[in-house]
GROMACS .gro file of C-alpha atoms in nm:
model
  285
    1MET     CA    1  -0.503  -1.434   1.563
    2GLY     CA    2  -0.978  -1.409   1.599
    3GLY     CA    3  -1.140  -1.160   1.562
    4ARG     CA    4  -1.076  -0.765   1.448
    5THR     CA    5  -0.830  -0.540   1.675
    6MET     CA    6  -1.026  -0.239   1.769
    7GLU     CA    7  -1.228  -0.181   1.471
    8TRP     CA    8  -1.460   0.010   1.705
    9ALA     CA    9  -1.222   0.285   1.674
   10ALA     CA   10  -1.185   0.226   1.284
   11ARG     CA   11  -1.507   0.348   1.140
   12ALA     CA   12  -1.642   0.719   1.082
   13ASN     CA   13  -1.849   0.777   1.306
   14HIS     CA   14  -1.643   0.738   1.589
   15LEU     CA   15  -1.743   0.982   1.769
   16GLY     CA   16  -1.846   1.113   1.573
   17GLY     CA   17  -1.541   1.144   1.348
   18LEU     CA   18  -1.377   1.393   1.573
   19PRO     CA   19  -1.063   1.179   1.626
   20ARG     CA   20  -1.030   1.043   1.262
   21LYS     CA   21  -1.042   1.437   1.150
   22LEU     CA   22  -0.815   1.623   1.443
   23VAL     CA   23  -0.490   1.245   1.365
   24ILE     CA   24  -0.552   1.341   1.022
   25THR     CA   25  -0.486   1.648   1.004
   26ALA     CA   26  -0.184   1.631   1.289
   27VAL     CA   27   0.017   1.383   1.081
   28GLY     CA   28  -0.096   1.537   0.737
   29THR     CA   29   0.093   1.902   0.827
   30PHE     CA   30   0.322   1.674   0.997
   31ALA     CA   31   0.372   1.530   0.669
   32LYS     CA   32   0.387   1.781   0.462
   33VAL     CA   33   0.656   1.948   0.707
   34VAL     CA   34   0.874   1.684   0.639
   35ALA     CA   35   0.785   1.625   0.268
   36ASN     CA   36   0.802   2.038   0.157
   37LEU     CA   37   0.990   2.214   0.455
   38LEU     CA   38   1.293   1.980   0.529
   39ASN     CA   39   1.351   1.799   0.294
   40THR     CA   40   1.212   1.942  -0.148
   41THR     CA   41   0.950   1.656  -0.260
   42THR     CA   42   0.855   1.653  -0.651
   43VAL     CA   43   0.665   1.404  -0.778
   44HIS     CA   44   0.590   1.305  -1.153
   45ASN     CA   45   0.210   1.254  -1.304
   46GLY     CA   46   0.112   1.353  -0.929
   47ASP     CA   47  -0.225   1.464  -1.088
   48THR     CA   48  -0.334   1.135  -1.266
   49LEU     CA   49  -0.387   1.022  -0.801
   50ILE     CA   50  -0.527   1.367  -0.702
   51ARG     CA   51  -0.839   1.273  -0.958
   52LEU     CA   52  -0.820   0.916  -0.837
   53VAL     CA   53  -0.841   1.018  -0.507
   54ARG     CA   54  -1.094   1.293  -0.550
   55SER     CA   55  -1.330   1.200  -0.844
   56ARG     CA   56  -1.310   0.816  -0.966
   57PRO     CA   57  -1.658   0.638  -1.041
   58ALA     CA   58  -1.894   0.593  -0.784
   59GLY     CA   59  -1.816   0.223  -0.618
   60VAL     CA   60  -1.466   0.133  -0.802
   61PRO     CA   61  -1.255   0.131  -0.507
   62LEU     CA   62  -0.846   0.218  -0.641
   63LEU     CA   63  -0.532   0.015  -0.519
   64THR     CA   64  -0.241   0.253  -0.501
   65VAL     CA   65   0.096  -0.001  -0.431
   66SER     CA   66   0.436   0.095  -0.466
   67ASN     CA   67   0.799   0.007  -0.350
   68HIS     CA   68   0.911   0.078   0.046
   69MET     CA   69   1.154   0.281   0.130
   70SER     CA   70   1.151   0.315   0.492
   71THR     CA   71   0.864   0.437   0.749
   72LEU     CA   72   0.812   0.689   0.648
   73ASP     CA   73   0.661   0.694   0.343
   74ASP     CA   74   0.305   0.640   0.484
   75PRO     CA   75   0.199   0.898   0.514
   76VAL     CA   76   0.517   1.153   0.394
   77MET     CA   77   0.478   1.020   0.025
   78TRP     CA   78   0.128   1.171   0.005
   79ALA     CA   79   0.186   1.524   0.119
   80PHE     CA   80   0.383   1.665  -0.204
   81LYS     CA   81   0.197   1.980  -0.327
   82GLY     CA   82  -0.192   2.011  -0.417
   83PHE     CA   83  -0.256   1.677  -0.303
   84PRO     CA   84  -0.557   1.685  -0.014
   85ILE     CA   85  -0.393   1.513   0.253
   86CYS     CA   86  -0.557   1.664   0.558
   87ASP     CA   87  -0.919   1.544   0.445
   88ALA     CA   88  -1.048   1.208   0.643
   89GLU     CA   89  -1.268   1.182   0.466
   90LEU     CA   90  -1.035   1.127   0.153
   91ALA     CA   91  -0.730   0.957   0.316
   92ARG     CA   92  -0.679   0.650   0.195
   93TRP     CA   93  -0.666   0.315   0.426
   94VAL     CA   94  -0.327   0.167   0.466
   95LEU     CA   95  -0.198  -0.265   0.560
   96ALA     CA   96  -0.033  -0.189   0.834
   97ALA     CA   97   0.242  -0.388   1.079
   98GLU     CA   98   0.130  -0.537   1.296
   99ASP     CA   99   0.443  -0.586   1.451
  100ILE     CA  100   0.495  -0.251   1.486
  101CYS     CA  101   0.244  -0.026   1.435
  102PHE     CA  102  -0.016  -0.261   1.648
  103LYS     CA  103   0.251  -0.298   1.986
  104ASN     CA  104   0.030  -0.163   2.231
  105THR     CA  105  -0.304   0.035   2.338
  106VAL     CA  106  -0.226   0.341   2.265
  107LEU     CA  107  -0.088   0.311   1.935
  108SER     CA  108  -0.353  -0.025   1.787
  109TYR     CA  109  -0.639   0.349   1.897
  110PHE     CA  110  -0.410   0.594   1.743
  111PHE     CA  111  -0.264   0.372   1.376
  112ARG     CA  112  -0.676   0.212   1.405
  113ILE     CA  113  -0.825   0.583   1.363
  114GLY     CA  114  -0.520   0.672   1.107
  115LYS     CA  115  -0.760   0.463   0.874
  116CYS     CA  116  -0.513   0.183   0.989
  117ILE     CA  117  -0.547  -0.145   0.893
  118PRO     CA  118  -0.346  -0.428   1.115
  119ILE     CA  119  -0.155  -0.716   0.839
  120THR     CA  120   0.021  -1.013   1.064
  121ARG     CA  121   0.299  -1.056   0.917
  122GLY     CA  122   0.317  -1.423   0.782
  123GLY     CA  123  -0.046  -1.456   0.867
  124GLY     CA  124  -0.176  -1.567   0.511
  125ILE     CA  125  -0.390  -1.425   0.268
  126TYR     CA  126  -0.725  -1.505   0.434
  127GLN     CA  127  -0.654  -1.330   0.760
  128GLU     CA  128  -0.909  -1.172   0.939
  129HIS     CA  129  -0.792  -0.758   0.870
  130MET     CA  130  -0.719  -0.881   0.521
  131ASN     CA  131  -1.068  -0.996   0.473
  132GLU     CA  132  -1.114  -0.637   0.669
  133ALA     CA  133  -0.883  -0.427   0.386
  134LEU     CA  134  -1.188  -0.607   0.061
  135ASP     CA  135  -1.475  -0.468   0.296
  136ARG     CA  136  -1.286  -0.167   0.219
  137LEU     CA  137  -1.253  -0.235  -0.132
  138THR     CA  138  -1.577  -0.367  -0.171
  139ASN     CA  139  -1.724  -0.025  -0.019
  140GLY     CA  140  -1.514   0.148  -0.307
  141ALA     CA  141  -1.268   0.331  -0.088
  142TRP     CA  142  -0.939   0.375  -0.155
  143LEU     CA  143  -0.657   0.114  -0.017
  144HIS     CA  144  -0.275   0.129   0.031
  145THR     CA  145  -0.029  -0.161   0.039
  146PHE     CA  146   0.331  -0.209   0.039
  147PRO     CA  147   0.311  -0.528  -0.214
  148GLU     CA  148   0.722  -0.646  -0.123
  149GLY     CA  149   0.645  -0.691   0.236
  150LYS     CA  150   0.878  -0.468   0.446
  151VAL     CA  151   1.148  -0.182   0.425
  152CYS     CA  152   1.387  -0.214   0.140
  153GLN     CA  153   1.673   0.069   0.153
  154GLU     CA  154   1.858  -0.031  -0.075
  155ASP     CA  155   1.879   0.047  -0.527
  156ALA     CA  156   1.762  -0.276  -0.618
  157PRO     CA  157   1.505  -0.445  -0.805
  158ILE     CA  158   1.199  -0.465  -0.680
  159ARG     CA  159   1.151  -0.772  -0.478
  160ARG     CA  160   0.889  -1.116  -0.507
  161LEU     CA  161   0.572  -0.942  -0.417
  162LYS     CA  162   0.352  -1.104  -0.135
  163TRP     CA  163   0.025  -1.285  -0.298
  164GLY     CA  164  -0.208  -1.026  -0.068
  165THR     CA  165  -0.225  -0.743  -0.234
  166ALA     CA  166  -0.313  -0.976  -0.628
  167SER     CA  167  -0.563  -1.138  -0.401
  168LEU     CA  168  -0.762  -0.861  -0.259
  169ILE     CA  169  -0.773  -0.736  -0.683
  170ALA     CA  170  -0.862  -1.136  -0.772
  171ARG     CA  171  -1.112  -1.047  -0.488
  172ALA     CA  172  -1.288  -0.719  -0.445
  173PRO     CA  173  -1.634  -0.736  -0.628
  174VAL     CA  174  -1.562  -0.408  -0.782
  175THR     CA  175  -1.249  -0.525  -0.934
  176PRO     CA  176  -0.965  -0.159  -0.841
  177ILE     CA  177  -0.844   0.034  -1.000
  178VAL     CA  178  -0.456  -0.068  -0.937
  179LEU     CA  179  -0.190   0.321  -0.910
  180PRO     CA  180   0.182   0.256  -0.928
  181ILE     CA  181   0.327   0.488  -0.778
  182ILE     CA  182   0.739   0.476  -0.693
  183HIS     CA  183   0.929   0.722  -0.508
  184HIS     CA  184   1.353   0.778  -0.411
  185GLY     CA  185   1.474   0.991  -0.101
  186PHE     CA  186   1.307   0.777   0.195
  187GLU     CA  187   1.560   0.605   0.285
  188LYS     CA  188   1.793   0.865   0.338
  189VAL     CA  189   1.494   1.086   0.549
  190MET     CA  190   1.436   0.806   0.788
  191PRO     CA  191   1.735   0.584   0.732
  192GLU     CA  192   1.720   0.241   0.875
  193ASN     CA  193   2.128   0.201   1.022
  194TYR     CA  194   2.153   0.607   1.131
  195ALA     CA  195   2.349   0.536   1.433
  196PHE     CA  196   2.427   0.204   1.586
  197GLY     CA  197   2.167   0.020   1.394
  198ARG     CA  198   1.905   0.242   1.456
  199ARG     CA  199   1.649   0.472   1.322
  200PRO     CA  200   1.704   0.874   1.380
  201PRO     CA  201   1.491   0.979   1.700
  202VAL     CA  202   1.431   1.307   1.419
  203PRO     CA  203   1.328   1.247   0.982
  204LEU     CA  204   1.701   1.435   0.850
  205TRP     CA  205   1.679   1.681   0.666
  206ASN     CA  206   1.783   1.882   0.291
  207GLN     CA  207   1.765   1.559   0.175
  208GLU     CA  208   1.464   1.526  -0.172
  209ILE     CA  209   1.227   1.299  -0.219
  210LYS     CA  210   1.135   1.190  -0.566
  211ILE     CA  211   0.784   1.038  -0.652
  212VAL     CA  212   0.654   0.918  -0.934
  213VAL     CA  213   0.310   0.836  -1.004
  214GLY     CA  214   0.217   0.563  -1.313
  215GLU     CA  215  -0.059   0.523  -1.519
  216PRO     CA  216  -0.388   0.253  -1.449
  217MET     CA  217  -0.318  -0.042  -1.465
  218GLU     CA  218  -0.558  -0.335  -1.618
  219PHE     CA  219  -0.638  -0.646  -1.536
  220ASN     CA  220  -0.911  -0.842  -1.717
  221LEU     CA  221  -0.983  -1.072  -1.467
  222PRO     CA  222  -1.197  -1.305  -1.678
  223GLU     CA  223  -0.912  -1.432  -1.904
  224LEU     CA  224  -0.654  -1.421  -1.613
  225ARG     CA  225  -0.901  -1.738  -1.426
  226GLU     CA  226  -0.818  -1.875  -1.719
  227MET     CA  227  -0.544  -1.894  -1.796
  228ALA     CA  228  -0.497  -1.975  -1.386
  229LEU     CA  229  -0.712  -2.262  -1.440
  230SER     CA  230  -0.462  -2.415  -1.767
  231GLN     CA  231  -0.192  -2.330  -1.652
  232SER     CA  232  -0.237  -2.563  -1.249
  233ARG     CA  233  -0.330  -2.839  -1.405
  234ASP     CA  234   0.042  -2.864  -1.470
  235SER     CA  235   0.149  -2.799  -1.098
  236SER     CA  236   0.187  -2.927  -0.760
  237PHE     CA  237  -0.014  -2.659  -0.584
  238SER     CA  238  -0.167  -2.754  -0.305
  239SER     CA  239  -0.141  -2.799   0.069
  240GLY     CA  240  -0.525  -2.858   0.068
  241GLN     CA  241  -0.524  -2.575   0.379
  242TRP     CA  242  -0.712  -2.275   0.162
  243PRO     CA  243  -1.040  -2.227   0.103
  244ARG     CA  244  -1.247  -2.276  -0.192
  245ASN     CA  245  -1.578  -2.103  -0.147
  246ILE     CA  246  -1.372  -1.800  -0.280
  247LEU     CA  247  -1.308  -1.663  -0.634
  248GLY     CA  248  -1.591  -1.902  -0.774
  249GLY     CA  249  -1.455  -2.253  -0.650
  250LEU     CA  250  -1.122  -2.202  -0.810
  251ASP     CA  251  -0.859  -2.426  -0.588
  252GLU     CA  252  -0.589  -2.387  -0.414
  253ALA     CA  253  -0.299  -2.444  -0.746
  254GLU     CA  254  -0.550  -2.287  -0.902
  255GLN     CA  255  -0.637  -2.008  -0.678
  256LYS     CA  256  -0.206  -1.973  -0.599
  257CYS     CA  257  -0.154  -1.961  -1.067
  258LEU     CA  258  -0.406  -1.664  -1.075
  259TYR     CA  259  -0.262  -1.449  -0.744
  260MET     CA  260   0.106  -1.559  -0.951
  261THR     CA  261   0.056  -1.382  -1.245
  262ILE     CA  262  -0.147  -1.081  -1.075
  263SER     CA  263   0.161  -1.057  -0.922
  264ASP     CA  264   0.449  -1.033  -1.182
  265GLN     CA  265   0.207  -0.819  -1.376
  266ILE     CA  266   0.232  -0.562  -1.070
  267GLN     CA  267   0.619  -0.628  -1.029
  268THR     CA  268   0.708  -0.608  -1.385
  269THR     CA  269   0.540  -0.229  -1.406
  270LEU     CA  270   0.667  -0.140  -1.052
  271GLU     CA  271   1.010  -0.217  -1.193
  272ASN     CA  272   0.948  -0.073  -1.557
  273LEU     CA  273   0.866   0.262  -1.319
  274ARG     CA  274   1.112   0.239  -1.144
  275ASN     CA  275   1.378   0.250  -1.438
  276PHE     CA  276   1.175   0.555  -1.545
  277SER     CA  277   1.162   0.698  -1.295
  278LYS     CA  278   1.581   0.708  -1.215
  279SER     CA  279   1.606   0.829  -1.627
  280TYR     CA  280   1.380   1.087  -1.571
  281ALA     CA  281   1.632   1.204  -1.303
  282LYS     CA  282   1.900   1.158  -1.518
  283ALA     CA  283   1.736   1.335  -1.803
  284GLU     CA  284   1.635   1.670  -1.509
  285GLN     CA  285   1.970   1.737  -1.367
   0.00000   0.00000   0.00000
């Protein structure tokens, strides 16, 4: 797909910013109702997320990564008490599945003014909208991704991650602060197979949502690049179709080794956080 879908609607100055403010406020209010009135939400280490959203160093992007339990994870995971979910300027950008959120003009406009970037599943890590996500990081914004790439409602280990998130970390001019988050309970609020293999028409209630925010991850990219250079010599990772004009001229095999190393680190961190969240939940019972 060429070009960027309805990008004009994603601009901060579109109609003076009013549509964005209205949508972010409305969606934020809906999320607060789901998280705090219909259900019970507890958060561990939420202050770290709030601090990084509100007051990280100027020009430094924030990249949050989490597991993906339901189609409601975003926005409801940002609705815990004390989080500025209705602030249109602070609100996250998020990668969203094109086949779900951008099916028609009305939906596309709604999700665009809600700071969603359409991603084509199977479109590869160098698709045009990934460049848009990179632009947001380059501008020092906050971006959220679900690196598993799709919803998984089983209580199972974190699956092998897609490389798109790793490629954004490697390609960003200023390395983002990467913050891992694990949550449980959304699979009960919006189950995929509720009735006749479909989701319920509205979120369910009287459920417990638990959100565990980890600590920022450090990526030593010069060191990781050196590792990728040495590892790639022993691999046959090349199809000859990847660009050479990024990451200082790394070839395809070197890029893939780099992205795999970064992805493995994020996967391990998310899995450790998932295990911590389970023991933390048991300790609270």
